[in-house]
């Protein structure tokens, strides 16, 4: 999901009628596995950095047969793992693997 970062610079140079550029604030993945053979094995994800493209990573979801792995290209930044920050990684009883996370805010330091 995307949104705006209303930091001090953006507040002085932009307003609601002329907003700053959008930023990626986090990701939400809902992957359905209705025909999973072994329901005791929960799907997993792995995060791999892309050596040719700094700043990006590949997130790969693995569930087992009869499904193949699914991969997405995401921004490689630190995640907020706190439950109150919106982090969720669970396999529901409806055979849906949910992975929600927010990226850490970029703070300007002198």
mmCIF file with all atom_site columns, C-alpha atoms in Angstrom:
data_model
loop_
_atom_site.group_PDB
_atom_site.id
_atom_site.type_symbol
_atom_site.label_atom_id
_atom_site.label_alt_id
_atom_site.label_comp_id
_atom_site.label_asym_id
_atom_site.label_entity_id
_atom_site.label_seq_id
_atom_site.pdbx_PDB_ins_code
_atom_site.Cartn_x
_atom_site.Cartn_y
_atom_site.Cartn_z
_atom_site.occupancy
_atom_site.B_iso_or_equiv
_atom_site.pdbx_formal_charge
_atom_site.auth_seq_id
_atom_site.auth_comp_id
_atom_site.auth_asym_id
_atom_site.auth_atom_id
_atom_site.pdbx_PDB_model_num
ATOM 1   C CA . UNK A 1 1   ? 0.000  0.000   0.000  1.00 0.00 ? 1   UNK A CA 1
ATOM 2   C CA . UNK A 1 2   ? 1.112  3.539   -0.675 1.00 0.00 ? 2   UNK A CA 1
ATOM 3   C CA . UNK A 1 3   ? 0.712  6.878   1.029  1.00 0.00 ? 3   UNK A CA 1
ATOM 4   C CA . UNK A 1 4   ? 2.342  10.190  1.819  1.00 0.00 ? 4   UNK A CA 1
ATOM 5   C CA . UNK A 1 5   ? 5.146  11.019  4.231  1.00 0.00 ? 5   UNK A CA 1
ATOM 6   C CA . UNK A 1 6   ? 4.210  14.318  5.842  1.00 0.00 ? 6   UNK A CA 1
ATOM 7   C CA . UNK A 1 7   ? 7.646  15.174  7.225  1.00 0.00 ? 7   UNK A CA 1
ATOM 8   C CA . UNK A 1 8   ? 8.786  18.718  7.968  1.00 0.00 ? 8   UNK A CA 1
ATOM 9   C CA . UNK A 1 9   ? 9.996  19.356  4.414  1.00 0.00 ? 9   UNK A CA 1
ATOM 10  C CA . UNK A 1 10  ? 6.796  18.063  2.807  1.00 0.00 ? 10  UNK A CA 1
ATOM 11  C CA . UNK A 1 11  ? 4.598  20.066  5.183  1.00 0.00 ? 11  UNK A CA 1
ATOM 12  C CA . UNK A 1 12  ? 6.311  23.315  4.202  1.00 0.00 ? 12  UNK A CA 1
ATOM 13  C CA . UNK A 1 13  ? 6.424  22.654  0.435  1.00 0.00 ? 13  UNK A CA 1
ATOM 14  C CA . UNK A 1 14  ? 3.159  20.738  -0.162 1.00 0.00 ? 14  UNK A CA 1
ATOM 15  C CA . UNK A 1 15  ? -0.471 20.810  0.960  1.00 0.00 ? 15  UNK A CA 1
ATOM 16  C CA . UNK A 1 16  ? -3.543 18.599  0.548  1.00 0.00 ? 16  UNK A CA 1
ATOM 17  C CA . UNK A 1 17  ? -4.368 20.099  -2.854 1.00 0.00 ? 17  UNK A CA 1
ATOM 18  C CA . UNK A 1 18  ? -0.789 19.602  -4.076 1.00 0.00 ? 18  UNK A CA 1
ATOM 19  C CA . UNK A 1 19  ? 0.455  16.481  -2.189 1.00 0.00 ? 19  UNK A CA 1
ATOM 20  C CA . UNK A 1 20  ? 4.035  15.157  -2.113 1.00 0.00 ? 20  UNK A CA 1
ATOM 21  C CA . UNK A 1 21  ? 5.024  12.080  -4.138 1.00 0.00 ? 21  UNK A CA 1
ATOM 22  C CA . UNK A 1 22  ? 3.553  8.788   -2.986 1.00 0.00 ? 22  UNK A CA 1
ATOM 23  C CA . UNK A 1 23  ? 5.737  6.302   -1.122 1.00 0.00 ? 23  UNK A CA 1
ATOM 24  C CA . UNK A 1 24  ? 5.418  2.561   -0.585 1.00 0.00 ? 24  UNK A CA 1
ATOM 25  C CA . UNK A 1 25  ? 4.511  2.241   3.093  1.00 0.00 ? 25  UNK A CA 1
ATOM 26  C CA . UNK A 1 26  ? 4.087  -1.538  3.241  1.00 0.00 ? 26  UNK A CA 1
ATOM 27  C CA . UNK A 1 27  ? 2.756  -4.696  1.608  1.00 0.00 ? 27  UNK A CA 1
ATOM 28  C CA . UNK A 1 28  ? -0.225 -7.006  2.056  1.00 0.00 ? 28  UNK A CA 1
ATOM 29  C CA . UNK A 1 29  ? -0.127 -10.517 0.614  1.00 0.00 ? 29  UNK A CA 1
ATOM 30  C CA . UNK A 1 30  ? -3.162 -12.838 0.710  1.00 0.00 ? 30  UNK A CA 1
ATOM 31  C CA . UNK A 1 31  ? -2.372 -16.109 -1.056 1.00 0.00 ? 31  UNK A CA 1
ATOM 32  C CA . UNK A 1 32  ? -5.116 -18.743 -1.329 1.00 0.00 ? 32  UNK A CA 1
ATOM 33  C CA . UNK A 1 33  ? -4.209 -22.445 -1.179 1.00 0.00 ? 33  UNK A CA 1
ATOM 34  C CA . UNK A 1 34  ? -7.561 -24.288 -1.443 1.00 0.00 ? 34  UNK A CA 1
ATOM 35  C CA . UNK A 1 35  ? -6.139 -27.634 -2.680 1.00 0.00 ? 35  UNK A CA 1
ATOM 36  C CA . UNK A 1 36  ? -3.172 -27.988 -0.321 1.00 0.00 ? 36  UNK A CA 1
ATOM 37  C CA . UNK A 1 37  ? -2.436 -31.694 0.232  1.00 0.00 ? 37  UNK A CA 1
ATOM 38  C CA . UNK A 1 38  ? -0.645 -31.553 3.610  1.00 0.00 ? 38  UNK A CA 1
ATOM 39  C CA . UNK A 1 39  ? -2.531 -28.991 5.690  1.00 0.00 ? 39  UNK A CA 1
ATOM 40  C CA . UNK A 1 40  ? -0.239 -29.481 8.701  1.00 0.00 ? 40  UNK A CA 1
ATOM 41  C CA . UNK A 1 41  ? 2.687  -27.872 6.837  1.00 0.00 ? 41  UNK A CA 1
ATOM 42  C CA . UNK A 1 42  ? 2.142  -24.127 6.776  1.00 0.00 ? 42  UNK A CA 1
ATOM 43  C CA . UNK A 1 43  ? 3.367  -22.111 3.796  1.00 0.00 ? 43  UNK A CA 1
ATOM 44  C CA . UNK A 1 44  ? 6.572  -20.144 4.296  1.00 0.00 ? 44  UNK A CA 1
ATOM 45  C CA . UNK A 1 45  ? 8.282  -17.163 2.744  1.00 0.00 ? 45  UNK A CA 1
ATOM 46  C CA . UNK A 1 46  ? 11.927 -16.362 2.061  1.00 0.00 ? 46  UNK A CA 1
ATOM 47  C CA . UNK A 1 47  ? 13.486 -13.006 1.328  1.00 0.00 ? 47  UNK A CA 1
ATOM 48  C CA . UNK A 1 48  ? 16.392 -12.807 -1.131 1.00 0.00 ? 48  UNK A CA 1
ATOM 49  C CA . UNK A 1 49  ? 18.312 -9.666  -2.073 1.00 0.00 ? 49  UNK A CA 1
ATOM 50  C CA . UNK A 1 50  ? 18.852 -8.954  -5.756 1.00 0.00 ? 50  UNK A CA 1
ATOM 51  C CA . UNK A 1 51  ? 22.593 -8.424  -6.325 1.00 0.00 ? 51  UNK A CA 1
ATOM 52  C CA . UNK A 1 52  ? 22.137 -6.522  -9.610 1.00 0.00 ? 52  UNK A CA 1
ATOM 53  C CA . UNK A 1 53  ? 19.503 -4.134  -8.236 1.00 0.00 ? 53  UNK A CA 1
ATOM 54  C CA . UNK A 1 54  ? 20.309 -2.559  -4.867 1.00 0.00 ? 54  UNK A CA 1
ATOM 55  C CA . UNK A 1 55  ? 17.236 -1.438  -2.998 1.00 0.00 ? 55  UNK A CA 1
ATOM 56  C CA . UNK A 1 56  ? 15.060 -4.319  -4.201 1.00 0.00 ? 56  UNK A CA 1
ATOM 57  C CA . UNK A 1 57  ? 14.478 -7.889  -3.008 1.00 0.00 ? 57  UNK A CA 1
ATOM 58  C CA . UNK A 1 58  ? 12.529 -10.975 -4.047 1.00 0.00 ? 58  UNK A CA 1
ATOM 59  C CA . UNK A 1 59  ? 9.998  -12.452 -1.637 1.00 0.00 ? 59  UNK A CA 1
ATOM 60  C CA . UNK A 1 60  ? 9.188  -16.081 -2.466 1.00 0.00 ? 60  UNK A CA 1
ATOM 61  C CA . UNK A 1 61  ? 6.253  -18.030 -1.042 1.00 0.00 ? 61  UNK A CA 1
ATOM 62  C CA . UNK A 1 62  ? 6.540  -21.830 -0.791 1.00 0.00 ? 62  UNK A CA 1
ATOM 63  C CA . UNK A 1 63  ? 3.564  -24.034 0.108  1.00 0.00 ? 63  UNK A CA 1
ATOM 64  C CA . UNK A 1 64  ? 4.342  -27.509 -1.225 1.00 0.00 ? 64  UNK A CA 1
ATOM 65  C CA . UNK A 1 65  ? 2.455  -29.773 -3.613 1.00 0.00 ? 65  UNK A CA 1
ATOM 66  C CA . UNK A 1 66  ? 0.431  -29.227 -5.778 1.00 0.00 ? 66  UNK A CA 1
ATOM 67  C CA . UNK A 1 67  ? 1.490  -25.545 -5.812 1.00 0.00 ? 67  UNK A CA 1
ATOM 68  C CA . UNK A 1 68  ? 4.575  -23.987 -7.308 1.00 0.00 ? 68  UNK A CA 1
ATOM 69  C CA . UNK A 1 69  ? 6.441  -21.152 -5.644 1.00 0.00 ? 69  UNK A CA 1
ATOM 70  C CA . UNK A 1 70  ? 5.205  -17.597 -6.145 1.00 0.00 ? 70  UNK A CA 1
ATOM 71  C CA . UNK A 1 71  ? 7.662  -14.672 -6.119 1.00 0.00 ? 71  UNK A CA 1
ATOM 72  C CA . UNK A 1 72  ? 7.289  -10.892 -6.030 1.00 0.00 ? 72  UNK A CA 1
ATOM 73  C CA . UNK A 1 73  ? 9.764  -8.033  -6.330 1.00 0.00 ? 73  UNK A CA 1
ATOM 74  C CA . UNK A 1 74  ? 9.535  -5.668  -3.353 1.00 0.00 ? 74  UNK A CA 1
ATOM 75  C CA . UNK A 1 75  ? 11.478 -2.757  -1.890 1.00 0.00 ? 75  UNK A CA 1
ATOM 76  C CA . UNK A 1 76  ? 14.344 -3.910  0.332  1.00 0.00 ? 76  UNK A CA 1
ATOM 77  C CA . UNK A 1 77  ? 13.908 -1.916  3.540  1.00 0.00 ? 77  UNK A CA 1
ATOM 78  C CA . UNK A 1 78  ? 13.580 -2.790  7.193  1.00 0.00 ? 78  UNK A CA 1
ATOM 79  C CA . UNK A 1 79  ? 10.191 -4.151  8.308  1.00 0.00 ? 79  UNK A CA 1
ATOM 80  C CA . UNK A 1 80  ? 8.225  -3.228  11.424 1.00 0.00 ? 80  UNK A CA 1
ATOM 81  C CA . UNK A 1 81  ? 7.556  -6.559  13.138 1.00 0.00 ? 81  UNK A CA 1
ATOM 82  C CA . UNK A 1 82  ? 5.341  -5.193  15.906 1.00 0.00 ? 82  UNK A CA 1
ATOM 83  C CA . UNK A 1 83  ? 1.777  -6.409  16.038 1.00 0.00 ? 83  UNK A CA 1
ATOM 84  C CA . UNK A 1 84  ? 0.571  -2.858  16.599 1.00 0.00 ? 84  UNK A CA 1
ATOM 85  C CA . UNK A 1 85  ? 2.532  -1.776  13.528 1.00 0.00 ? 85  UNK A CA 1
ATOM 86  C CA . UNK A 1 86  ? 0.374  -4.028  11.379 1.00 0.00 ? 86  UNK A CA 1
ATOM 87  C CA . UNK A 1 87  ? 2.619  -7.108  11.076 1.00 0.00 ? 87  UNK A CA 1
ATOM 88  C CA . UNK A 1 88  ? 0.702  -10.328 10.481 1.00 0.00 ? 88  UNK A CA 1
ATOM 89  C CA . UNK A 1 89  ? 1.979  -13.684 9.270  1.00 0.00 ? 89  UNK A CA 1
ATOM 90  C CA . UNK A 1 90  ? -0.580 -16.465 9.619  1.00 0.00 ? 90  UNK A CA 1
ATOM 91  C CA . UNK A 1 91  ? -2.196 -19.374 7.811  1.00 0.00 ? 91  UNK A CA 1
ATOM 92  C CA . UNK A 1 92  ? -5.934 -19.155 8.400  1.00 0.00 ? 92  UNK A CA 1
ATOM 93  C CA . UNK A 1 93  ? -8.450 -21.981 8.654  1.00 0.00 ? 93  UNK A CA 1
ATOM 94  C CA . UNK A 1 94  ? -9.770 -20.931 5.226  1.00 0.00 ? 94  UNK A CA 1
ATOM 95  C CA . UNK A 1 95  ? -6.411 -21.936 3.653  1.00 0.00 ? 95  UNK A CA 1
ATOM 96  C CA . UNK A 1 96  ? -5.248 -18.368 3.121  1.00 0.00 ? 96  UNK A CA 1
ATOM 97  C CA . UNK A 1 97  ? -1.659 -17.384 3.886  1.00 0.00 ? 97  UNK A CA 1
ATOM 98  C CA . UNK A 1 98  ? -1.610 -13.762 5.072  1.00 0.00 ? 98  UNK A CA 1
ATOM 99  C CA . UNK A 1 99  ? 1.560  -11.684 5.283  1.00 0.00 ? 99  UNK A CA 1
ATOM 100 C CA . UNK A 1 100 ? 1.127  -8.006  6.140  1.00 0.00 ? 100 UNK A CA 1
ATOM 101 C CA . UNK A 1 101 ? 3.962  -5.694  7.056  1.00 0.00 ? 101 UNK A CA 1
ATOM 102 C CA . UNK A 1 102 ? 4.842  -2.012  7.091  1.00 0.00 ? 102 UNK A CA 1
ATOM 103 C CA . UNK A 1 103 ? 8.205  -0.588  6.158  1.00 0.00 ? 103 UNK A CA 1
ATOM 104 C CA . UNK A 1 104 ? 10.140 1.435   8.717  1.00 0.00 ? 104 UNK A CA 1
ATOM 105 C CA . UNK A 1 105 ? 9.877  5.188   8.351  1.00 0.00 ? 105 UNK A CA 1
ATOM 106 C CA . UNK A 1 106 ? 12.853 6.975   6.894  1.00 0.00 ? 106 UNK A CA 1
ATOM 107 C CA . UNK A 1 107 ? 14.048 9.563   9.391  1.00 0.00 ? 107 UNK A CA 1
ATOM 108 C CA . UNK A 1 108 ? 16.218 12.454  8.322  1.00 0.00 ? 108 UNK A CA 1
ATOM 109 C CA . UNK A 1 109 ? 19.357 12.862  10.444 1.00 0.00 ? 109 UNK A CA 1
ATOM 110 C CA . UNK A 1 110 ? 21.852 15.687  10.158 1.00 0.00 ? 110 UNK A CA 1
#
